Amino acid sequence: MTGAATSGATTSDTATVSASTLDDRYGRTPDRRRRGRLLGTTAAIAVVLVFVAWVVWAGLDQTSHGLDHTEVGYTVVSEHRTVVHSQVSVDPGTEARCAVQVLDKTYSIVGWKEVALPASEQRTRSITTEVNTTTRGVTGLIHDCWVP
């Protein structure tokens, strides 16, 4: 009976020794597992922090005041003047500023004018802007609008 008990213990010891030998051979150590888990946790935290920062920047930090603009058209009056027709929508009681630009056939800016829109009770206003140009323009548009 003693031989049978010894034989069972030897088989268990051999399995443990061969498992630890394989772990050593292929680099499966407790330190490596901990390092991998730490790296994964750190990466997950970094992704969450970047996402939260983006949400704050994109959504919570910016107010648009219902600001929107649409180009209605333009008229080339002469070699050095273009009239830009557009509509600007902004919350009532809010003043805005818009940059109107005129482009030539190579899409270079040949005229630029900043227009101030005083506060009004109307949400949408039509504006007509005369822009002086350095050469003949082929299109006119609002580059950007903002609330000062």
PDB file of C-alpha atoms in Angstrom:
ATOM      1  CA  MET A   1       0.000   0.000   0.000  1.00  0.00           C
ATOM      2  CA  THR A   2       2.815   2.312   0.732  1.00  0.00           C
ATOM      3  CA  GLY A   3       4.075   1.943  -2.827  1.00  0.00           C
ATOM      4  CA  ALA A   4       0.665   2.954  -4.253  1.00  0.00           C
ATOM      5  CA  ALA A   5       0.503   6.070  -2.094  1.00  0.00           C
ATOM      6  CA  THR A   6       4.021   7.017  -3.090  1.00  0.00           C
ATOM      7  CA  SER A   7       3.237   6.440  -6.747  1.00  0.00           C
ATOM      8  CA  GLY A   8       0.202   8.818  -6.620  1.00  0.00           C
ATOM      9  CA  ALA A   9       2.203  11.551  -4.943  1.00  0.00           C
ATOM     10  CA  THR A  10       4.964  11.210  -7.513  1.00  0.00           C
ATOM     11  CA  THR A  11       2.542  11.594 -10.418  1.00  0.00           C
ATOM     12  CA  SER A  12       1.070  14.769  -8.871  1.00  0.00           C
ATOM     13  CA  ASP A  13       4.552  16.186  -8.216  1.00  0.00           C
ATOM     14  CA  THR A  14       5.619  15.378 -11.771  1.00  0.00           C
ATOM     15  CA  ALA A  15       2.561  17.165 -13.210  1.00  0.00           C
ATOM     16  CA  THR A  16       3.299  20.243 -11.089  1.00  0.00           C
ATOM     17  CA  VAL A  17       6.981  20.227 -12.041  1.00  0.00           C
ATOM     18  CA  SER A  18       6.256  19.804 -15.754  1.00  0.00           C
ATOM     19  CA  ALA A  19       3.569  22.544 -15.651  1.00  0.00           C
ATOM     20  CA  SER A  20       5.968  24.963 -13.965  1.00  0.00           C
ATOM     21  CA  THR A  21       8.702  23.967 -16.430  1.00  0.00           C
ATOM     22  CA  LEU A  22       6.378  24.729 -19.350  1.00  0.00           C
ATOM     23  CA  ASP A  23       5.348  28.037 -17.759  1.00  0.00           C
ATOM     24  CA  ASP A  24       9.001  29.016 -17.385  1.00  0.00           C
ATOM     25  CA  ARG A  25       9.810  27.896 -20.913  1.00  0.00           C
ATOM     26  CA  TYR A  26       7.016  29.961 -22.517  1.00  0.00           C
ATOM     27  CA  GLY A  27       7.234  32.985 -20.238  1.00  0.00           C
ATOM     28  CA  ARG A  28       3.994  32.428 -18.322  1.00  0.00           C
ATOM     29  CA  THR A  29       5.010  33.829 -14.979  1.00  0.00           C
ATOM     30  CA  PRO A  30       2.867  35.487 -12.310  1.00  0.00           C
ATOM     31  CA  ASP A  31       4.833  38.720 -12.864  1.00  0.00           C
ATOM     32  CA  ARG A  32       4.033  38.732 -16.564  1.00  0.00           C
ATOM     33  CA  ARG A  33       0.333  38.106 -15.919  1.00  0.00           C
ATOM     34  CA  ARG A  34       0.235  40.993 -13.442  1.00  0.00           C
ATOM     35  CA  ARG A  35       2.050  43.257 -15.891  1.00  0.00           C
ATOM     36  CA  GLY A  36      -0.405  42.364 -18.672  1.00  0.00           C
ATOM     37  CA  ARG A  37      -3.393  42.987 -16.415  1.00  0.00           C
ATOM     38  CA  LEU A  38      -1.922  46.335 -15.302  1.00  0.00           C
ATOM     39  CA  LEU A  39      -1.271  47.371 -18.923  1.00  0.00           C
ATOM     40  CA  GLY A  40      -4.822  46.438 -19.943  1.00  0.00           C
ATOM     41  CA  THR A  41      -6.338  48.342 -17.017  1.00  0.00           C
ATOM     42  CA  THR A  42      -4.186  51.406 -17.736  1.00  0.00           C
ATOM     43  CA  ALA A  43      -5.169  51.371 -21.427  1.00  0.00           C
ATOM     44  CA  ALA A  44      -8.877  51.082 -20.549  1.00  0.00           C
ATOM     45  CA  ILE A  45      -8.629  54.018 -18.116  1.00  0.00           C
ATOM     46  CA  ALA A  46      -6.822  56.102 -20.748  1.00  0.00           C
ATOM     47  CA  VAL A  47      -9.553  55.411 -23.332  1.00  0.00           C
ATOM     48  CA  VAL A  48     -12.267  56.381 -20.842  1.00  0.00           C
ATOM     49  CA  LEU A  49     -10.451  59.622 -19.930  1.00  0.00           C
ATOM     50  CA  VAL A  50     -10.009  60.599 -23.588  1.00  0.00           C
ATOM     51  CA  PHE A  51     -13.697  59.900 -24.258  1.00  0.00           C
ATOM     52  CA  VAL A  52     -14.813  61.981 -21.264  1.00  0.00           C
ATOM     53  CA  ALA A  53     -12.539  64.859 -22.317  1.00  0.00           C
ATOM     54  CA  TRP A  54     -13.982  64.735 -25.851  1.00  0.00           C
ATOM     55  CA  VAL A  55     -17.573  64.793 -24.549  1.00  0.00           C
ATOM     56  CA  VAL A  56     -16.815  67.836 -22.414  1.00  0.00           C
ATOM     57  CA  TRP A  57     -15.036  69.608 -25.271  1.00  0.00           C
ATOM     58  CA  ALA A  58     -17.559  68.742 -27.995  1.00  0.00           C
ATOM     59  CA  GLY A  59     -20.813  68.974 -26.143  1.00  0.00           C
ATOM     60  CA  LEU A  60     -20.779  70.734 -22.848  1.00  0.00           C
ATOM     61  CA  ASP A  61     -18.160  73.432 -23.365  1.00  0.00           C
ATOM     62  CA  GLN A  62     -19.515  74.926 -26.588  1.00  0.00           C
ATOM     63  CA  THR A  63     -22.700  76.899 -26.991  1.00  0.00           C
ATOM     64  CA  SER A  64     -23.937  77.602 -30.501  1.00  0.00           C
ATOM     65  CA  HIS A  65     -26.719  80.118 -29.666  1.00  0.00           C
ATOM     66  CA  GLY A  66     -28.680  78.511 -32.518  1.00  0.00           C
ATOM     67  CA  LEU A  67     -26.226  80.074 -34.967  1.00  0.00           C
ATOM     68  CA  ASP A  68     -26.593  78.965 -38.584  1.00  0.00           C
ATOM     69  CA  HIS A  69     -25.904  80.555 -41.955  1.00  0.00           C
ATOM     70  CA  THR A  70     -26.944  79.869 -45.530  1.00  0.00           C
ATOM     71  CA  GLU A  71     -25.689  81.406 -48.759  1.00  0.00           C
ATOM     72  CA  VAL A  72     -28.549  82.560 -50.975  1.00  0.00           C
ATOM     73  CA  GLY A  73     -26.460  83.842 -53.869  1.00  0.00           C
ATOM     74  CA  TYR A  74     -24.000  86.422 -55.083  1.00  0.00           C
ATOM     75  CA  THR A  75     -23.722  89.047 -57.786  1.00  0.00           C
ATOM     76  CA  VAL A  76     -20.442  90.042 -59.415  1.00  0.00           C
ATOM     77  CA  VAL A  77     -20.916  93.782 -59.841  1.00  0.00           C
ATOM     78  CA  SER A  78     -17.519  94.582 -61.352  1.00  0.00           C
ATOM     79  CA  GLU A  79     -13.892  93.450 -61.475  1.00  0.00           C
ATOM     80  CA  HIS A  80     -13.426  94.774 -57.933  1.00  0.00           C
ATOM     81  CA  ARG A  81     -16.795  94.337 -56.238  1.00  0.00           C
ATOM     82  CA  THR A  82     -19.094  91.407 -55.453  1.00  0.00           C
ATOM     83  CA  VAL A  83     -22.349  91.427 -53.503  1.00  0.00           C
ATOM     84  CA  VAL A  84     -23.056  88.366 -51.330  1.00  0.00           C
ATOM     85  CA  HIS A  85     -26.653  87.541 -50.335  1.00  0.00           C
ATOM     86  CA  SER A  86     -27.136  85.247 -47.344  1.00  0.00           C
ATOM     87  CA  GLN A  87     -29.345  84.370 -44.397  1.00  0.00           C
ATOM     88  CA  VAL A  88     -28.120  84.158 -40.817  1.00  0.00           C
ATOM     89  CA  SER A  89     -30.125  82.546 -38.020  1.00  0.00           C
ATOM     90  CA  VAL A  90     -29.278  83.234 -34.388  1.00  0.00           C
ATOM     91  CA  ASP A  91     -31.237  83.147 -31.136  1.00  0.00           C
ATOM     92  CA  PRO A  92     -33.303  86.333 -30.673  1.00  0.00           C
ATOM     93  CA  GLY A  93     -31.512  88.966 -28.619  1.00  0.00           C
ATOM     94  CA  THR A  94     -28.063  87.631 -29.531  1.00  0.00           C
ATOM     95  CA  GLU A  95     -25.582  89.632 -31.584  1.00  0.00           C
ATOM     96  CA  ALA A  96     -23.336  87.840 -34.066  1.00  0.00           C
ATOM     97  CA  ARG A  97     -20.458  88.485 -36.434  1.00  0.00           C
ATOM     98  CA  CYS A  98     -19.863  86.851 -39.800  1.00  0.00           C
ATOM     99  CA  ALA A  99     -16.877  86.734 -42.129  1.00  0.00           C
ATOM    100  CA  VAL A 100     -17.908  87.012 -45.772  1.00  0.00           C
ATOM    101  CA  GLN A 101     -15.415  86.054 -48.464  1.00  0.00           C
ATOM    102  CA  VAL A 102     -15.191  86.189 -52.238  1.00  0.00           C
ATOM    103  CA  LEU A 103     -13.152  83.611 -54.166  1.00  0.00           C
ATOM    104  CA  ASP A 104     -11.664  83.704 -57.660  1.00  0.00           C
ATOM    105  CA  LYS A 105     -11.573  80.862 -60.205  1.00  0.00           C
ATOM    106  CA  THR A 106      -8.546  79.274 -58.467  1.00  0.00           C
ATOM    107  CA  TYR A 107     -10.396  79.310 -55.106  1.00  0.00           C
ATOM    108  CA  SER A 108      -8.106  82.009 -53.748  1.00  0.00           C
ATOM    109  CA  ILE A 109      -9.635  84.590 -51.423  1.00  0.00           C
ATOM    110  CA  VAL A 110      -9.805  87.897 -53.304  1.00  0.00           C
ATOM    111  CA  GLY A 111     -12.164  89.725 -50.929  1.00  0.00           C
ATOM    112  CA  TRP A 112     -13.001  89.537 -47.234  1.00  0.00           C
ATOM    113  CA  LYS A 113     -15.326  91.498 -45.014  1.00  0.00           C
ATOM    114  CA  GLU A 114     -16.434  91.067 -41.423  1.00  0.00           C
ATOM    115  CA  VAL A 115     -20.088  91.939 -40.805  1.00  0.00           C
ATOM    116  CA  ALA A 116     -21.627  92.735 -37.409  1.00  0.00           C
ATOM    117  CA  LEU A 117     -25.232  91.664 -36.837  1.00  0.00           C
ATOM    118  CA  PRO A 118     -26.762  93.550 -33.904  1.00  0.00           C
ATOM    119  CA  ALA A 119     -29.137  91.776 -31.543  1.00  0.00           C
ATOM    120  CA  SER A 120     -32.646  91.485 -32.968  1.00  0.00           C
ATOM    121  CA  GLU A 121     -35.987  89.930 -32.110  1.00  0.00           C
ATOM    122  CA  GLN A 122     -35.956  88.048 -35.441  1.00  0.00           C
ATOM    123  CA  ARG A 123     -34.310  84.656 -35.502  1.00  0.00           C
ATOM    124  CA  THR A 124     -33.464  84.626 -39.226  1.00  0.00           C
ATOM    125  CA  ARG A 125     -32.225  87.687 -41.079  1.00  0.00           C
ATOM    126  CA  SER A 126     -31.324  88.231 -44.708  1.00  0.00           C
ATOM    127  CA  ILE A 127     -28.113  90.165 -45.179  1.00  0.00           C
ATOM    128  CA  THR A 128     -26.573  91.667 -48.281  1.00  0.00           C
ATOM    129  CA  THR A 129     -22.847  92.398 -48.101  1.00  0.00           C
ATOM    130  CA  GLU A 130     -20.809  94.349 -50.622  1.00  0.00           C
ATOM    131  CA  VAL A 131     -17.237  93.063 -50.684  1.00  0.00           C
ATOM    132  CA  ASN A 132     -14.376  94.866 -52.405  1.00  0.00           C
ATOM    133  CA  THR A 133     -12.072  92.456 -54.262  1.00  0.00           C
ATOM    134  CA  THR A 134      -8.512  92.585 -55.590  1.00  0.00           C
ATOM    135  CA  THR A 135      -9.449  90.736 -58.799  1.00  0.00           C
ATOM    136  CA  ARG A 136     -12.681  89.445 -60.338  1.00  0.00           C
ATOM    137  CA  GLY A 137     -14.480  87.073 -57.997  1.00  0.00           C
ATOM    138  CA  VAL A 138     -16.457  84.073 -59.188  1.00  0.00           C
ATOM    139  CA  THR A 139     -18.267  83.167 -55.957  1.00  0.00           C
ATOM    140  CA  GLY A 140     -19.181  84.734 -52.667  1.00  0.00           C
ATOM    141  CA  LEU A 141     -20.050  83.031 -49.391  1.00  0.00           C
ATOM    142  CA  ILE A 142     -20.020  83.255 -45.630  1.00  0.00           C
ATOM    143  CA  HIS A 143     -16.801  81.763 -44.326  1.00  0.00           C
ATOM    144  CA  ASP A 144     -17.890  81.603 -40.666  1.00  0.00           C
ATOM    145  CA  CYS A 145     -20.194  83.166 -38.096  1.00  0.00           C
ATOM    146  CA  TRP A 146     -19.671  83.442 -34.343  1.00  0.00           C
ATOM    147  CA  VAL A 147     -21.082  85.059 -31.240  1.00  0.00           C
ATOM    148  CA  PRO A 148     -18.628  87.654 -29.869  1.00  0.00           C
TER     149      PRO A 148
END
